[in-house]
Short mmCIF file of C-alpha atoms and ligand atoms in Angstrom, two decimals:
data_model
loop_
_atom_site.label_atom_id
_atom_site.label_comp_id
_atom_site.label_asym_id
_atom_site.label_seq_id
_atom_site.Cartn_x
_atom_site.Cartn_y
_atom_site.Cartn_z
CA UNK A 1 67.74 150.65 135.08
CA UNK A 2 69.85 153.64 134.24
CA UNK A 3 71.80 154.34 130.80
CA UNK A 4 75.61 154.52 130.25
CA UNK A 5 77.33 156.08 127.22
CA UNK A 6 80.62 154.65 126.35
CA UNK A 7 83.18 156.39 123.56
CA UNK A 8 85.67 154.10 122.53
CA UNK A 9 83.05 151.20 122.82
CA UNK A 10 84.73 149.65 119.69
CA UNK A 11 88.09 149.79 121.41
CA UNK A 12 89.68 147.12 124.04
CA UNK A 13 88.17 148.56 127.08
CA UNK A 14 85.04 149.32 125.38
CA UNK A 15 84.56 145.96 124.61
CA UNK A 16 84.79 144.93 127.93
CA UNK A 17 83.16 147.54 129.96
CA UNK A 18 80.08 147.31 127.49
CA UNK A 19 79.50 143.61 128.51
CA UNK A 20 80.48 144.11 132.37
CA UNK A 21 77.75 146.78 132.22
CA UNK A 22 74.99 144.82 130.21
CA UNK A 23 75.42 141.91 132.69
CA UNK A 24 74.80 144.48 135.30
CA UNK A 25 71.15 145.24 133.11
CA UNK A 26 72.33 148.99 132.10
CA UNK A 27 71.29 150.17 128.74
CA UNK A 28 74.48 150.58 127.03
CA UNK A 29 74.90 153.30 124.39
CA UNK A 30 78.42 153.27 122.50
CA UNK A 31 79.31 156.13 120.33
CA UNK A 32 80.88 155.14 116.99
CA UNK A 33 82.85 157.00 114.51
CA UNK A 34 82.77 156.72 110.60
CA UNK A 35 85.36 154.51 109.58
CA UNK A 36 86.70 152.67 106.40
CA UNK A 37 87.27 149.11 107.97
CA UNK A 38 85.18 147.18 110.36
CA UNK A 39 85.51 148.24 114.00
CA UNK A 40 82.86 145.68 115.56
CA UNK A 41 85.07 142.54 115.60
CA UNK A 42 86.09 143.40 119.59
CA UNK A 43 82.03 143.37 120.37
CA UNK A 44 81.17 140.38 117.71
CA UNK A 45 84.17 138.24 120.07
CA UNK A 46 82.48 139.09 123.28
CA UNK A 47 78.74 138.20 121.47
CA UNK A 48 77.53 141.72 122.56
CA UNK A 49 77.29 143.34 118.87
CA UNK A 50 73.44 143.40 119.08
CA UNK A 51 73.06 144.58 122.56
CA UNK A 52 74.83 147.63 122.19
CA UNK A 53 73.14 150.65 121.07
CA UNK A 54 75.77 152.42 117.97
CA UNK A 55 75.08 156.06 118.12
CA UNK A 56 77.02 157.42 115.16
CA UNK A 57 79.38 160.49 116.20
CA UNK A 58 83.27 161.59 116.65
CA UNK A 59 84.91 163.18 119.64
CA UNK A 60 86.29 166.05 117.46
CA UNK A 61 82.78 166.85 116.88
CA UNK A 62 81.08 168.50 120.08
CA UNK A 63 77.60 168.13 118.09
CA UNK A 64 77.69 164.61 117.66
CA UNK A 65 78.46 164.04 121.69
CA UNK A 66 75.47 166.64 122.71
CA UNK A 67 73.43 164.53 120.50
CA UNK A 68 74.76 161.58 121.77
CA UNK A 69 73.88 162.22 125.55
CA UNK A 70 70.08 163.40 124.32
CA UNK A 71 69.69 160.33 122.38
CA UNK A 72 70.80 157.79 125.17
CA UNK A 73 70.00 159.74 128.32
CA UNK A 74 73.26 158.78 130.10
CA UNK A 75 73.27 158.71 133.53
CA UNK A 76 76.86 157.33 133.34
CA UNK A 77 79.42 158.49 130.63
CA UNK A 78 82.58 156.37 130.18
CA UNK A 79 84.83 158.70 127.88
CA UNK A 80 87.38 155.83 127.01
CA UNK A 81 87.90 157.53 122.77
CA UNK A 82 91.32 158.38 122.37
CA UNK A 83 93.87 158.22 119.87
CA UNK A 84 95.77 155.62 122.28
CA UNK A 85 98.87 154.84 120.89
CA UNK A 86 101.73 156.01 122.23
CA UNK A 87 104.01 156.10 119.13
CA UNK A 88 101.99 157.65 116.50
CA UNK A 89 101.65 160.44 118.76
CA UNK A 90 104.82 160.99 117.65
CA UNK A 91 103.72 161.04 114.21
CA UNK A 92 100.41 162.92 114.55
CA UNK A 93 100.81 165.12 117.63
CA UNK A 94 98.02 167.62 116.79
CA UNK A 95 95.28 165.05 115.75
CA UNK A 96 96.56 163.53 118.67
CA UNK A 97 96.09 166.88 120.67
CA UNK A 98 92.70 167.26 119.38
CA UNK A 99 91.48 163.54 120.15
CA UNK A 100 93.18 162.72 123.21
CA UNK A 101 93.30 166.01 124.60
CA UNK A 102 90.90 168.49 123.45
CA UNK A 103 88.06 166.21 122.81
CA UNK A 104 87.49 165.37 126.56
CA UNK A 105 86.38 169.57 127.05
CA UNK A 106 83.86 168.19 124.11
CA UNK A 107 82.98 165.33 125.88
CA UNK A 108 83.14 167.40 129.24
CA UNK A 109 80.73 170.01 127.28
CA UNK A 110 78.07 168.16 125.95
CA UNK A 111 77.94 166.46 129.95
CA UNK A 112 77.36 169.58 131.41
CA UNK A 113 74.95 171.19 128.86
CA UNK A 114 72.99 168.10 128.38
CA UNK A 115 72.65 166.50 131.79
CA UNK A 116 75.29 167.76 134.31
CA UNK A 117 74.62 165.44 136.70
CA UNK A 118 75.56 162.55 134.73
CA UNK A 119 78.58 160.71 135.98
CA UNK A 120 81.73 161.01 133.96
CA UNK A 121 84.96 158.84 133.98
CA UNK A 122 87.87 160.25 132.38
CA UNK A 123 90.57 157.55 130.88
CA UNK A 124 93.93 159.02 132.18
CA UNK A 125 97.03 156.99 131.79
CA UNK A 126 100.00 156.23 134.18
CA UNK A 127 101.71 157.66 130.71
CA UNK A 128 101.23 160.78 132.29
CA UNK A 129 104.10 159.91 134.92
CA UNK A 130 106.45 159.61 132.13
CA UNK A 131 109.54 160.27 133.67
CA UNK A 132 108.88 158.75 136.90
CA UNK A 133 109.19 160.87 140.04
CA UNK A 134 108.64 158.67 142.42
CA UNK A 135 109.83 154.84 142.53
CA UNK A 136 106.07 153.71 143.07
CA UNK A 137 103.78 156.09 141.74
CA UNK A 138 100.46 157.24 142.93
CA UNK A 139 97.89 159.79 143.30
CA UNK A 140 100.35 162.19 144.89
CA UNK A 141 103.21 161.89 142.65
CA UNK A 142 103.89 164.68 140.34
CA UNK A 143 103.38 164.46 136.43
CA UNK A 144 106.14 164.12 133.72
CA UNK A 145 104.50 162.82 130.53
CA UNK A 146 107.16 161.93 128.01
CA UNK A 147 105.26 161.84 124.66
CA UNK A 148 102.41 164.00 122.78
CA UNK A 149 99.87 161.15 124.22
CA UNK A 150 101.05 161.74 127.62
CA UNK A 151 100.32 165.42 127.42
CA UNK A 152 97.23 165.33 125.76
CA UNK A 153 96.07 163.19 128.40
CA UNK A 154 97.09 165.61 131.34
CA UNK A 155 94.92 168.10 129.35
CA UNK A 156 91.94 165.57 129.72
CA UNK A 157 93.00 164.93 133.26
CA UNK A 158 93.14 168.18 134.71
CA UNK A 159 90.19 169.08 132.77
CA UNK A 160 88.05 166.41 134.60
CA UNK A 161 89.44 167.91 138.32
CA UNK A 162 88.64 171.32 136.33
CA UNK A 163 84.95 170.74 135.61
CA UNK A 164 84.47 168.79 139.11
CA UNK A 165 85.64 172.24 140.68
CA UNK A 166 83.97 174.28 138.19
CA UNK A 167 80.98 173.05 137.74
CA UNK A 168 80.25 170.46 140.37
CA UNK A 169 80.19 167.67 137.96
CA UNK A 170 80.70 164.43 139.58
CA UNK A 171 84.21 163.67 136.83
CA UNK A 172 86.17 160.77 137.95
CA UNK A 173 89.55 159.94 136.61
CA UNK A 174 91.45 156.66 136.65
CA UNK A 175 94.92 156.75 136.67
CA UNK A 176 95.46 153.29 134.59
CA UNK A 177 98.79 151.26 133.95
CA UNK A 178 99.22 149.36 130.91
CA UNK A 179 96.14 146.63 130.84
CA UNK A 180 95.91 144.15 128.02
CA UNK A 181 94.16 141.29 126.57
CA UNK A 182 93.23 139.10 123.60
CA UNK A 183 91.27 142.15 122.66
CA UNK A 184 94.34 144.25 123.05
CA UNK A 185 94.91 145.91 119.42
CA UNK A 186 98.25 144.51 117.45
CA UNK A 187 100.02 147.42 117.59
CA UNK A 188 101.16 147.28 121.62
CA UNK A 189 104.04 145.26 122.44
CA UNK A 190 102.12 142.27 124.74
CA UNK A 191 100.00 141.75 121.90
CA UNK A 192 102.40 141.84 119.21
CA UNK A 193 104.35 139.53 120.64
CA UNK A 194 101.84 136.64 121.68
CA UNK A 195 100.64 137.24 118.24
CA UNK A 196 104.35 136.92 116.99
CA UNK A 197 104.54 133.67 119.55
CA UNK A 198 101.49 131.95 117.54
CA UNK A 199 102.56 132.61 114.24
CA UNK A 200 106.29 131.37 115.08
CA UNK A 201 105.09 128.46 116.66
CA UNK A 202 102.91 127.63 113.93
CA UNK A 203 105.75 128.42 111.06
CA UNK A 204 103.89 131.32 109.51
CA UNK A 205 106.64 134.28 110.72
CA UNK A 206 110.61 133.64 111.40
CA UNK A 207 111.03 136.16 113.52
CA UNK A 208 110.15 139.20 116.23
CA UNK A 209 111.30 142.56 115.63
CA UNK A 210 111.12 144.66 118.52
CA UNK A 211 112.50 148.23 120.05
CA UNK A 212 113.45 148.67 123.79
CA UNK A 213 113.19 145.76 125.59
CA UNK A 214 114.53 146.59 129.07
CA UNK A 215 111.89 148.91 129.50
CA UNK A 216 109.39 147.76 132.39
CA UNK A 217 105.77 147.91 132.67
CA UNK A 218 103.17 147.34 135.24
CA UNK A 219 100.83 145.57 133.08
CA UNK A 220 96.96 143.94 134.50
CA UNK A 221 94.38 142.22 132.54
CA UNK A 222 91.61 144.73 130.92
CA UNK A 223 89.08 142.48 132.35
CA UNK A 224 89.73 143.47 135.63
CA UNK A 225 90.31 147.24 135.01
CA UNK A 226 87.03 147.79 133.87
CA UNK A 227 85.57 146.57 137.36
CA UNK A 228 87.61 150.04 138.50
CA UNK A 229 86.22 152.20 135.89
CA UNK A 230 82.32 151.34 136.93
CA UNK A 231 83.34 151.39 140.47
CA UNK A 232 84.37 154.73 140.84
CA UNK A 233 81.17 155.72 138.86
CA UNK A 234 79.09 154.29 142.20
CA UNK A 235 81.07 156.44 144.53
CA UNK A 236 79.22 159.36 146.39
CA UNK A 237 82.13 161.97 145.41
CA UNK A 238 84.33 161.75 142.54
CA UNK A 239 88.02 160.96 142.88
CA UNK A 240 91.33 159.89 140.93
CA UNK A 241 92.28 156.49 141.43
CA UNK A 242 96.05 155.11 140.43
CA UNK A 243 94.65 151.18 138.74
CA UNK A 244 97.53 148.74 139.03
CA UNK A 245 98.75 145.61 139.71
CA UNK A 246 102.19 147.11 141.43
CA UNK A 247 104.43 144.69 140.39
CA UNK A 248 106.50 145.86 137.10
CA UNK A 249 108.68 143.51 134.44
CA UNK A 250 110.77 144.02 131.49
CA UNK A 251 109.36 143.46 128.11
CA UNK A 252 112.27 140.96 127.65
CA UNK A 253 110.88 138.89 130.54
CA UNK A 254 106.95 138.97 129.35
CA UNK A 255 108.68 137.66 126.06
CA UNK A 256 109.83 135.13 127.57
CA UNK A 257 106.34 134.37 129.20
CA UNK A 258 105.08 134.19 126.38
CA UNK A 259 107.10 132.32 124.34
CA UNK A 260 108.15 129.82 126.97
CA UNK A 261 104.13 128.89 126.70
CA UNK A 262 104.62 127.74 123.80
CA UNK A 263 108.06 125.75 124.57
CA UNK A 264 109.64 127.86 122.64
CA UNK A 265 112.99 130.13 123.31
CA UNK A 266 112.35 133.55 122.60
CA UNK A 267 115.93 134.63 122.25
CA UNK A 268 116.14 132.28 119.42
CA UNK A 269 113.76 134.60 117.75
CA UNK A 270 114.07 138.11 118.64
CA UNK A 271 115.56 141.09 116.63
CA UNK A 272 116.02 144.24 117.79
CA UNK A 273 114.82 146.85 115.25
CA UNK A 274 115.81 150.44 115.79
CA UNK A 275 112.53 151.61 114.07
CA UNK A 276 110.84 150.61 116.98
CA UNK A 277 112.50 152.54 120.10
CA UNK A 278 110.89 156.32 120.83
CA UNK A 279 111.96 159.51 120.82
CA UNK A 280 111.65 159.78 124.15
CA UNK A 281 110.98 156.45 126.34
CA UNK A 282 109.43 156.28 129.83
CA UNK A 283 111.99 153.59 131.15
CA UNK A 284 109.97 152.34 134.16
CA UNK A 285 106.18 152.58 135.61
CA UNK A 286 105.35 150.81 138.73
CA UNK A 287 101.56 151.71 140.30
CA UNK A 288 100.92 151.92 143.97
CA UNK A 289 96.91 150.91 143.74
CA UNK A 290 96.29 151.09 147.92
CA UNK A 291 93.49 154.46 147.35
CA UNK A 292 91.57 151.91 144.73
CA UNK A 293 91.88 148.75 147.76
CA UNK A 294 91.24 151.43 150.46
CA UNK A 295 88.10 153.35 149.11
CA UNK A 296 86.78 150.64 146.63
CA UNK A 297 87.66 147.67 147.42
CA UNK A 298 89.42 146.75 143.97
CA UNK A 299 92.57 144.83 143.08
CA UNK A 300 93.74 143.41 140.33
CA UNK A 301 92.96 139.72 140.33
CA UNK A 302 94.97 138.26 136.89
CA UNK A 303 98.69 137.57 137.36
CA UNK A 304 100.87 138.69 134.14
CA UNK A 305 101.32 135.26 133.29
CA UNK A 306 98.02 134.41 133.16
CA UNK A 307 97.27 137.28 131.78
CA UNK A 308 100.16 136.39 128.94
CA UNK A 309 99.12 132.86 128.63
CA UNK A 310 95.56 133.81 127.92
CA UNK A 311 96.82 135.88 125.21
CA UNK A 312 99.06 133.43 123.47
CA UNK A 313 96.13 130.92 123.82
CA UNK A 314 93.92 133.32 121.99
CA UNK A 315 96.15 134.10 118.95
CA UNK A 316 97.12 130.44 118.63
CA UNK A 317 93.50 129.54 118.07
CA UNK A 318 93.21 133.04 115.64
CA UNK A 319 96.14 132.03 113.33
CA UNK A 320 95.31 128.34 113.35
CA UNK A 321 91.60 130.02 111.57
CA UNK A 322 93.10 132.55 109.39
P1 NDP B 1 91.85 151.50 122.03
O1 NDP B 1 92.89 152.14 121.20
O2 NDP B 1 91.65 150.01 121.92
O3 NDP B 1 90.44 152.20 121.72
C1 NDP B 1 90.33 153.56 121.42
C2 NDP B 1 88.90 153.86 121.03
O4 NDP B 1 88.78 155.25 120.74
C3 NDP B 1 88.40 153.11 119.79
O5 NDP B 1 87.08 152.68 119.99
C4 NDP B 1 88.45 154.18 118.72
O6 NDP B 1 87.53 153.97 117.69
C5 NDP B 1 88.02 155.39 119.53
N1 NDP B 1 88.31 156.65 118.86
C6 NDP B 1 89.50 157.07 118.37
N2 NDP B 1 89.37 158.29 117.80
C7 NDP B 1 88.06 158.64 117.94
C8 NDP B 1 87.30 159.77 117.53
N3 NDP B 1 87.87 160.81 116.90
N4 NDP B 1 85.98 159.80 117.83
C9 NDP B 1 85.39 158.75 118.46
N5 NDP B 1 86.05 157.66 118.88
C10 NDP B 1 87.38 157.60 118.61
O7 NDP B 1 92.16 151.90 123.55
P2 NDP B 1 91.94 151.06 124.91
O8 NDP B 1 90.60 150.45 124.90
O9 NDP B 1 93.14 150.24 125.17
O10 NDP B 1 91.98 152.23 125.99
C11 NDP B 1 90.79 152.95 126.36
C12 NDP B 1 91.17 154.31 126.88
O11 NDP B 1 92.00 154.17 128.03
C13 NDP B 1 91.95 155.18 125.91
O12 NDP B 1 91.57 156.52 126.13
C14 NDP B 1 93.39 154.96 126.32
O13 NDP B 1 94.20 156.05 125.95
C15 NDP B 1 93.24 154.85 127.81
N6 NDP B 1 94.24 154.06 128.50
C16 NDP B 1 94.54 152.80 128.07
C17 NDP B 1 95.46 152.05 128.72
C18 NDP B 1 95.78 150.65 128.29
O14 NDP B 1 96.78 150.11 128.75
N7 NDP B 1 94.95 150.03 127.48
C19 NDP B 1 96.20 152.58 129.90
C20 NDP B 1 95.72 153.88 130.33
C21 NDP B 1 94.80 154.58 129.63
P3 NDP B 1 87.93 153.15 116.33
O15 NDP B 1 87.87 151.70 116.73
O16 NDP B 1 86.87 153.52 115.38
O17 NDP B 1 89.29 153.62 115.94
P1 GDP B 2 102.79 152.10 126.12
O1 GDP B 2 103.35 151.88 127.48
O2 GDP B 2 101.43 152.70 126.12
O3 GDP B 2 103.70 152.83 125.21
O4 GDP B 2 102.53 150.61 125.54
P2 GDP B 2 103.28 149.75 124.41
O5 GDP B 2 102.78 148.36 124.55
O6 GDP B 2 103.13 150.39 123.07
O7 GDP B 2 104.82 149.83 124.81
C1 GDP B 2 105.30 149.36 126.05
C2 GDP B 2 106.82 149.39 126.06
O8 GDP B 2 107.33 148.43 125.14
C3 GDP B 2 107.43 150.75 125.64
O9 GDP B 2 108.49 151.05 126.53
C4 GDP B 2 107.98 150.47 124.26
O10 GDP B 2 109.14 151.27 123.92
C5 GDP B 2 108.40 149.01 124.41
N1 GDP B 2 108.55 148.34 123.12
C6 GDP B 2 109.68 147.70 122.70
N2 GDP B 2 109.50 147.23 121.46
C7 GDP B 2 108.25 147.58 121.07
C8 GDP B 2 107.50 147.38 119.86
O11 GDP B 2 107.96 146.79 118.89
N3 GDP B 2 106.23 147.88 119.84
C9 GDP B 2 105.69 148.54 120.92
N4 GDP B 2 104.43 148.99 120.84
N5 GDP B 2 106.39 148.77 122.04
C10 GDP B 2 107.64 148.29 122.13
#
């Protein structure tokens, strides 16, 4: 059975796409970079830690990734690394730059001198819409990223179509809306507040600071985004797919989701900190995913309040064992 590489393999989509892939028999290969903390906790909650080959290494570090693809013999590489968080980009635009953007020409690279006919998939954002130009966005609709994430990742995007026209390399990019999960790290607003829910609910926090809440998201379940991913991986010809659910909601209203789950009244609860809004916001994103139905057969399956209610279940059971 064939061999996938995954960067980010510690991260939320890692996690999942590692164990969607083992249950499909691949040997899975993650590449993992030096760290102070412990980064294994996503893998140790799916019970996957031990199946997954660690191949130590950093996307900064084109070296690390050409030894990477020699050591696992990728046929597949899933370049999912990224300095993901929208608001520190903010803070740290050029480490940003060099992770986010930059580092998927390494990644890129070490594919093409190592085994260019691996398959690649790029992680491109619907962040790179930004300023939305078109109610319902999709592969068509022209780019306006709105933060130093958002550019970065048209760098990476671009330089996936690049290398595909360059150099023939079969690079796929998904165009992915917001997707969450229990495994979704604290710092994102879904998570923060089912996490906030729990701890509310179980008297251990008063209250939920948050920034712009009438901004609207198109958010799925990670779960079912990483179906997409490996799917356009088994495609004859490389492509860029928009991944969405194509229904958007406020942040206000998945707060109250999420808080109504627990019988509880979010308003009751909520302060609105002015630390938290951006620089620049993108107000609105709302996916169009008919290509990904049309050509490969994906939708997204999880409503947002399951999705939500999941979530909340998850970080109930977490604080209750803390
Ligand atoms: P996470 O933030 O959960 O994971 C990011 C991963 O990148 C982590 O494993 C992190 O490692 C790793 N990483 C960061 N810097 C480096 C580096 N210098 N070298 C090697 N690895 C590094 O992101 P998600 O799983 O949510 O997202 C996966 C990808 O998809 C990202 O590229 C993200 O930008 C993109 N994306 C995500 C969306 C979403 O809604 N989740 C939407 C659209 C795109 P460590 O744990 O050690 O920090
Ligand atoms: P993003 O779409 O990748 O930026 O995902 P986030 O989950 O970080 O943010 C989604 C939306 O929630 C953005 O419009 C944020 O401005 C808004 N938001 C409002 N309050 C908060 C907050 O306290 N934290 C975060 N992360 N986002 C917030």
């Amino acid at each position: 059975m064939a061999n996938a590489l995954i960067t980010g393999v510690t991260g939320q989509d890692g996690a999942y796409l590692a164990k969607l892939l083992l249950e499909k028999g691949y040997g899975v290969y993650g590449l993992i970079a030096r760290r102070g903390t412990d980064t294994l906790w996503r893998l140790r909650e799916l019970g996957i830690e031990q199946q997954v080959e660690l191949i130590n290494g950093d996307l900064t570090d084109l070296s690390s990734l050409i030894r990477a693809m020699e050591k696992s013999q990728a046929s597949e590489v899933y370049n999912l690394g990224a300095q993901s968080f929208v608001a520190t980009s903010w803070e740290q635009p050029l480490l940003t730059a060099q992770v986010t953007g930059i580092s998927v020409t390494n990644m890129l690279e070490a594919v093409r001198i190592v085994n260019p006919k691996a398959r690649f998939y790029q992680a491109s954002t619907s962040e790179m819409f930004g300023l939305i130009q078109a109610e319902k966005q999709d592969e068509t609709t022209p780019f306006y990223p709105r933060s130093p994430y958002g550019v970065a990742k048209l760098y990476g995007h671009w330089m996936t179509i690049n290398y595909r026209e360059s150099f023939n390399i079969h690079g796929s990019s998904g165009i992915l809306f917001n997707h969450e999960s229990p495994l979704r790290g604290i710092e994102f607003v879904t998570r923060k507040v089912t996490d906030a829910a729990a701890r509310i609910k179980q008297g251990k926090q008063q209250e939920l600071r948050l920034g712009n809440i009438d901004s609207k998201r198109d958010w799925g379940f990670a779960g079912d985004y990483v179906e997409a991913m490996w799917l356009m991986l088994q495609q004859d010809q490389p492509d860029d797919y928009v991944i969405a659910t194509g229904r958007t909601t406020t942040v206000r209203d998945m707060c109250k989701i999420a808080f109504s789950h627990l019988g509880l009244n979010y308003e009751d609860h909520l302060a609105i900190d002015p630390k938290f809004f951006r620089p620049a916001e993108v107000e609105v994103l709302l996916g169009n995913p008919a290509k990904a139905k049309a050509k490969l057969g994906w939708e997204a399956s999880t409503s947002l309040e399951t999705l939500i209610t999941m979530m909340v279940d998850a970080d109930m059971r977490r604080v209750e064992h803390e």
